[in-house]
Amino acid sequence: MNIDSKILLDCAISAAKEAGSHALRNHSRRTETLKVFEHDVKLKLDVECQAIATRIIQSAFPEHAILGEEDAPVSDKIAPTLDNYQWIIDPIDGTVNFSNGLTNWCCSIAVRFNDTLASGVVYIPVSDELFTAANDLPAQRNGSDIHVSNTCKLAESIVLTGLDKNDGTALPPFEIFRTISLHTRKTRIMGSAAADMCQVACGRAEGYYESGIYIWDVAAAGLIINRAGGKSEIITKGANNRLSFLATNGKIHDSLRSLIPFAKP
Ligand code: IPD
């Protein structure tokens, strides 16, 4: 059964806006922590926001599967459902930023049918920016079409990235960071992959790369970049939904890609 992507998109918008607004309204509770890891935290608000998004999605599409960061199974198989629709939720992308009072964080929701992304939404509550796209609709920011930048030279580009902890399964992030920095105008680590990729989609930066990122961090924003005229690609797939992921304005894609070890030509 094929559902109109606009219907899916509208549901994703409601879910992302409700979840993101809940986090913003409850900003004073941002340090209420469920678990603390060496380099990460899990917040009560992460779980609450995912529950809000899930409730909205399930009331519209009770038979669809949900893959949410907060209770992701240790498997990257799509849960079998009647329709093979799967919603991919990161309730707060940039959790550590949020918890510390930094402003760069967002809510990211995508829906895919089998392996094809149908619609994606990234909502950045602090700046009230809503980035949207569907596979047959343009990428937009707050309802206006957006486009990637026209910059063709890596040397004139800004590349946004993150440094994962390198648990031995990912590519060596510090070396890649150094290499990218030497070849670009600037590299930036801003702490929210989905928000970073939306900056590329609307032409404020040229590329995003991370060697160890998760599907829920990049699914929605990857579609938004593609529909804004850019290019996104999984470089390598690890276990448990972990990816090495590259997304650019398209024009610098091959030059940036050539700096990444293990990216097959
Ligand atoms: C994290 C952010 C960060 C990236 C990490 C992600 P989370 O997501 O996107 O920018 O560098 O790799 O795990 O945990 O805040 O949802």
Coordinates of C-alpha atoms and ligand atoms in Angstrom, one line a residue:
M1 CA 0.0 0.0 0.0
N2 CA 1.4 3.4 -1.0
I3 CA 0.5 6.3 1.2
D4 CA 0.8 9.8 -0.3
S5 CA 4.1 11.2 0.9
K6 CA 2.4 14.5 1.9
I7 CA 0.2 12.7 4.4
L8 CA 3.3 11.0 5.8
L9 CA 5.1 14.4 5.9
D10 CA 2.3 16.2 7.7
C11 CA 2.3 13.5 10.4
A12 CA 6.1 13.7 10.7
I13 CA 5.8 17.5 11.1
S14 CA 3.2 17.2 13.9
A15 CA 5.3 14.6 15.7
A16 CA 8.6 16.6 15.4
K17 CA 7.1 19.9 16.4
E18 CA 5.3 18.4 19.4
A19 CA 8.3 16.5 20.6
G20 CA 10.7 19.4 20.0
S21 CA 8.4 21.9 21.7
H22 CA 8.0 19.6 24.7
A23 CA 11.8 19.6 25.1
L24 CA 12.0 23.4 24.7
R25 CA 9.2 24.0 27.2
N26 CA 10.9 21.7 29.7
H27 CA 14.3 23.2 29.2
S28 CA 14.7 23.7 33.0
R29 CA 14.5 19.9 33.3
R30 CA 17.4 19.3 30.8
T31 CA 19.7 17.8 33.4
E32 CA 17.2 15.1 34.6
T33 CA 19.3 12.1 33.6
L34 CA 18.5 8.5 33.3
K35 CA 22.0 7.3 32.5
V36 CA 25.4 8.9 32.3
F37 CA 28.1 7.4 30.0
E38 CA 31.7 8.4 29.6
H39 CA 30.9 10.6 26.5
D40 CA 27.1 10.7 26.5
V41 CA 24.0 11.1 28.6
K42 CA 20.4 9.7 28.3
L43 CA 17.8 12.1 29.5
K44 CA 14.3 11.7 30.8
L45 CA 13.3 14.2 28.2
D46 CA 14.8 12.0 25.4
V47 CA 12.4 9.3 26.4
E48 CA 9.4 11.6 26.9
C49 CA 9.9 13.3 23.5
Q50 CA 10.2 10.0 21.8
A51 CA 6.9 8.8 23.5
I52 CA 5.2 12.0 22.3
A53 CA 6.3 11.5 18.7
T54 CA 5.5 7.8 18.8
R55 CA 2.0 8.4 20.1
I56 CA 1.2 10.9 17.2
I57 CA 2.6 8.5 14.6
Q58 CA 0.9 5.5 16.0
S59 CA -2.5 7.2 16.2
A60 CA -2.3 7.9 12.5
F61 CA -0.5 4.7 11.4
P62 CA -1.0 2.0 14.0
E63 CA 0.5 -0.7 11.9
H64 CA 3.8 1.0 11.0
A65 CA 7.0 0.1 12.7
I66 CA 9.0 2.6 14.8
L67 CA 12.8 2.7 15.1
G68 CA 13.6 5.2 17.9
E69 CA 17.0 6.0 19.3
E70 CA 15.8 5.6 22.9
D71 CA 14.7 2.0 22.5
A72 CA 16.4 0.8 19.3
P73 CA 16.8 -2.9 19.1
V74 CA 20.4 -4.2 18.7
S75 CA 19.7 -5.1 15.1
D76 CA 19.4 -3.1 11.9
K77 CA 16.7 -5.2 10.4
I78 CA 13.5 -3.4 9.5
A79 CA 10.8 -4.8 11.8
P80 CA 8.2 -6.6 9.6
T81 CA 4.9 -4.8 9.4
L82 CA 1.9 -5.1 7.3
D83 CA 3.0 -2.2 5.1
N84 CA 6.7 -2.2 5.5
Y85 CA 6.6 1.4 6.6
Q86 CA 9.1 2.3 9.3
W87 CA 9.4 5.6 11.1
I88 CA 12.9 6.6 12.3
I89 CA 13.0 9.0 15.3
D90 CA 15.7 10.9 17.1
P91 CA 13.8 12.8 19.7
I92 CA 16.7 15.0 20.7
D93 CA 19.7 15.0 18.3
G94 CA 22.4 16.8 20.1
T95 CA 21.4 15.5 23.6
V96 CA 24.7 16.6 25.2
N97 CA 24.3 20.2 23.8
F98 CA 20.7 20.3 25.0
S99 CA 21.6 19.0 28.5
N100 CA 24.3 21.6 28.9
G101 CA 22.2 24.5 27.6
L102 CA 23.8 24.8 24.2
T103 CA 21.3 25.8 21.6
N104 CA 22.2 23.4 18.7
W105 CA 19.8 20.5 19.0
C106 CA 16.8 19.3 17.1
C107 CA 14.2 16.6 16.7
S108 CA 14.5 14.4 13.6
I109 CA 11.8 12.1 12.1
A110 CA 11.9 10.2 8.9
V111 CA 9.7 7.6 7.4
R112 CA 10.7 5.0 4.9
F113 CA 8.9 2.4 2.8
N114 CA 11.0 -0.7 2.5
D115 CA 14.4 0.9 1.9
T116 CA 13.3 4.1 0.3
L117 CA 12.9 7.3 2.4
A118 CA 9.5 8.8 1.8
S119 CA 9.5 11.9 4.0
G120 CA 11.8 13.6 6.5
V121 CA 11.5 16.4 9.0
V122 CA 14.1 18.2 11.2
Y123 CA 12.8 20.7 13.7
I124 CA 15.2 23.0 15.5
P125 CA 13.1 24.5 18.4
V126 CA 15.5 27.2 19.6
S127 CA 15.5 29.0 16.2
D128 CA 12.0 27.7 15.3
E129 CA 13.3 26.3 12.0
L130 CA 11.4 23.5 10.4
F131 CA 13.2 21.6 7.6
T132 CA 11.1 19.3 5.5
A133 CA 11.2 17.1 2.3
A134 CA 9.5 14.2 0.7
N135 CA 10.7 12.1 -2.2
D136 CA 8.3 13.9 -4.5
L137 CA 8.3 17.3 -2.8
P138 CA 11.0 20.0 -2.6
A139 CA 13.2 20.6 0.5
Q140 CA 11.9 23.5 2.5
R141 CA 12.7 25.6 5.5
N142 CA 9.7 27.1 7.2
G143 CA 7.6 26.5 4.0
S144 CA 10.1 28.1 1.5
D145 CA 12.2 26.1 -0.9
I146 CA 15.8 25.7 0.0
H147 CA 18.9 24.8 -2.1
V148 CA 22.4 23.7 -1.4
S149 CA 25.3 26.2 -2.1
N150 CA 27.0 26.5 -5.5
T151 CA 30.5 26.3 -4.0
C152 CA 32.6 23.9 -6.1
K153 CA 35.9 24.1 -4.4
L154 CA 36.7 22.1 -1.3
A155 CA 39.3 24.7 -0.4
E156 CA 36.4 27.3 -0.1
S157 CA 34.0 24.9 1.8
I158 CA 32.9 24.6 5.3
V159 CA 32.5 21.0 6.4
L160 CA 30.6 20.0 9.5
T161 CA 31.5 16.9 11.3
G162 CA 31.6 15.0 14.7
L163 CA 34.2 13.0 16.5
D164 CA 32.9 9.7 17.5
K165 CA 34.6 7.7 20.2
N166 CA 36.1 5.2 17.7
D167 CA 35.2 1.9 19.4
G168 CA 37.5 0.2 16.9
T169 CA 34.7 -0.5 14.4
A170 CA 34.6 3.0 12.8
L171 CA 37.1 4.7 10.6
P172 CA 39.8 6.7 12.5
P173 CA 38.0 10.0 13.2
F174 CA 40.9 12.1 14.3
E175 CA 43.0 11.4 11.3
I176 CA 40.0 12.1 9.0
F177 CA 39.3 15.3 10.9
R178 CA 42.9 16.5 10.4
T179 CA 42.8 15.6 6.7
I180 CA 39.5 17.3 6.0
S181 CA 40.7 20.4 7.9
L182 CA 43.8 20.7 5.8
H183 CA 41.8 20.7 2.6
T184 CA 38.8 23.0 3.5
R185 CA 38.3 26.6 4.6
K186 CA 36.9 25.5 7.9
T187 CA 35.7 22.4 9.7
R188 CA 33.2 22.7 12.5
I189 CA 31.9 20.4 15.2
M190 CA 28.5 21.7 16.3
G191 CA 27.1 18.6 18.1
S192 CA 23.9 17.7 16.2
A193 CA 24.3 15.8 13.0
A194 CA 20.7 16.4 11.8
A195 CA 20.9 20.1 12.4
D196 CA 24.3 20.2 10.8
M197 CA 23.0 18.5 7.6
C198 CA 20.2 21.0 7.4
Q199 CA 22.8 23.8 7.3
V200 CA 24.2 22.1 4.2
A201 CA 20.7 21.7 2.7
C202 CA 20.1 25.4 2.9
G203 CA 23.5 26.5 1.7
R204 CA 25.1 27.7 4.9
A205 CA 27.8 25.0 4.7
E206 CA 29.0 22.6 2.0
G207 CA 29.4 19.2 3.6
Y208 CA 28.9 16.9 6.5
Y209 CA 30.8 13.8 7.3
E210 CA 30.9 11.5 10.3
S211 CA 32.7 8.1 10.6
G212 CA 30.4 6.7 13.3
I213 CA 26.9 8.0 13.3
Y214 CA 23.4 6.3 13.6
I215 CA 20.6 6.0 11.1
W216 CA 18.3 8.1 13.3
D217 CA 20.7 11.0 13.2
V218 CA 20.9 11.2 9.4
A219 CA 17.8 9.6 7.8
A220 CA 15.6 12.7 7.7
A221 CA 18.3 15.2 6.9
G222 CA 19.8 13.0 4.2
L223 CA 16.6 13.1 2.3
I224 CA 16.3 16.9 2.9
I225 CA 19.8 17.4 1.4
N226 CA 19.0 15.2 -1.6
R227 CA 15.8 17.2 -2.3
A228 CA 17.7 20.5 -1.9
G229 CA 20.0 19.5 -4.8
G230 CA 22.8 17.9 -2.8
K231 CA 24.0 14.3 -2.4
S232 CA 24.1 12.0 0.6
E233 CA 25.5 8.6 0.9
I234 CA 26.3 5.8 3.3
I235 CA 30.0 5.1 3.0
T236 CA 30.1 2.0 5.3
K237 CA 27.5 0.2 7.3
G238 CA 28.3 -1.2 10.7
A239 CA 26.3 -3.2 13.2
N240 CA 23.4 -1.8 15.2
N241 CA 22.4 1.0 12.7
R242 CA 25.8 2.6 12.8
L243 CA 27.1 4.2 9.7
S244 CA 29.9 6.2 8.2
F245 CA 27.9 9.0 6.3
L246 CA 28.7 11.7 3.9
A247 CA 26.4 14.5 2.7
T248 CA 27.3 17.5 0.6
N249 CA 26.1 20.1 -1.8
G250 CA 26.9 17.6 -4.6
K251 CA 29.6 19.9 -6.1
I252 CA 32.3 19.0 -3.6
H253 CA 31.1 15.5 -3.1
D254 CA 33.8 13.6 -5.0
S255 CA 36.7 15.7 -3.7
L256 CA 35.5 15.3 -0.1
R257 CA 34.9 11.6 -0.6
S258 CA 38.4 11.1 -1.9
L259 CA 39.7 12.1 1.5
I260 CA 37.8 9.4 3.3
P261 CA 39.5 6.1 3.8
F262 CA 37.6 3.0 2.7
A263 CA 35.2 5.0 0.5
K264 CA 35.1 2.9 -2.6
P265 CA 35.5 4.9 -5.9
Ligands
IPD1 C1 24.8 12.7 18.4 C2 24.9 14.0 17.6 C3 26.4 14.4 17.4 C4 27.1 13.3 16.7 C5 27.0 12.0 17.5 C6 25.5 11.6 17.7 P1 22.6 12.2 19.8 O1 23.4 12.3 18.4 O2 24.3 13.9 16.4 O3 26.5 15.5 16.6 O4 28.5 13.7 16.7 O5 27.7 11.0 16.8 O6 25.4 10.4 18.4 O7 23.2 11.1 20.6 O8 22.7 13.5 20.5 O9 21.2 11.9 19.4

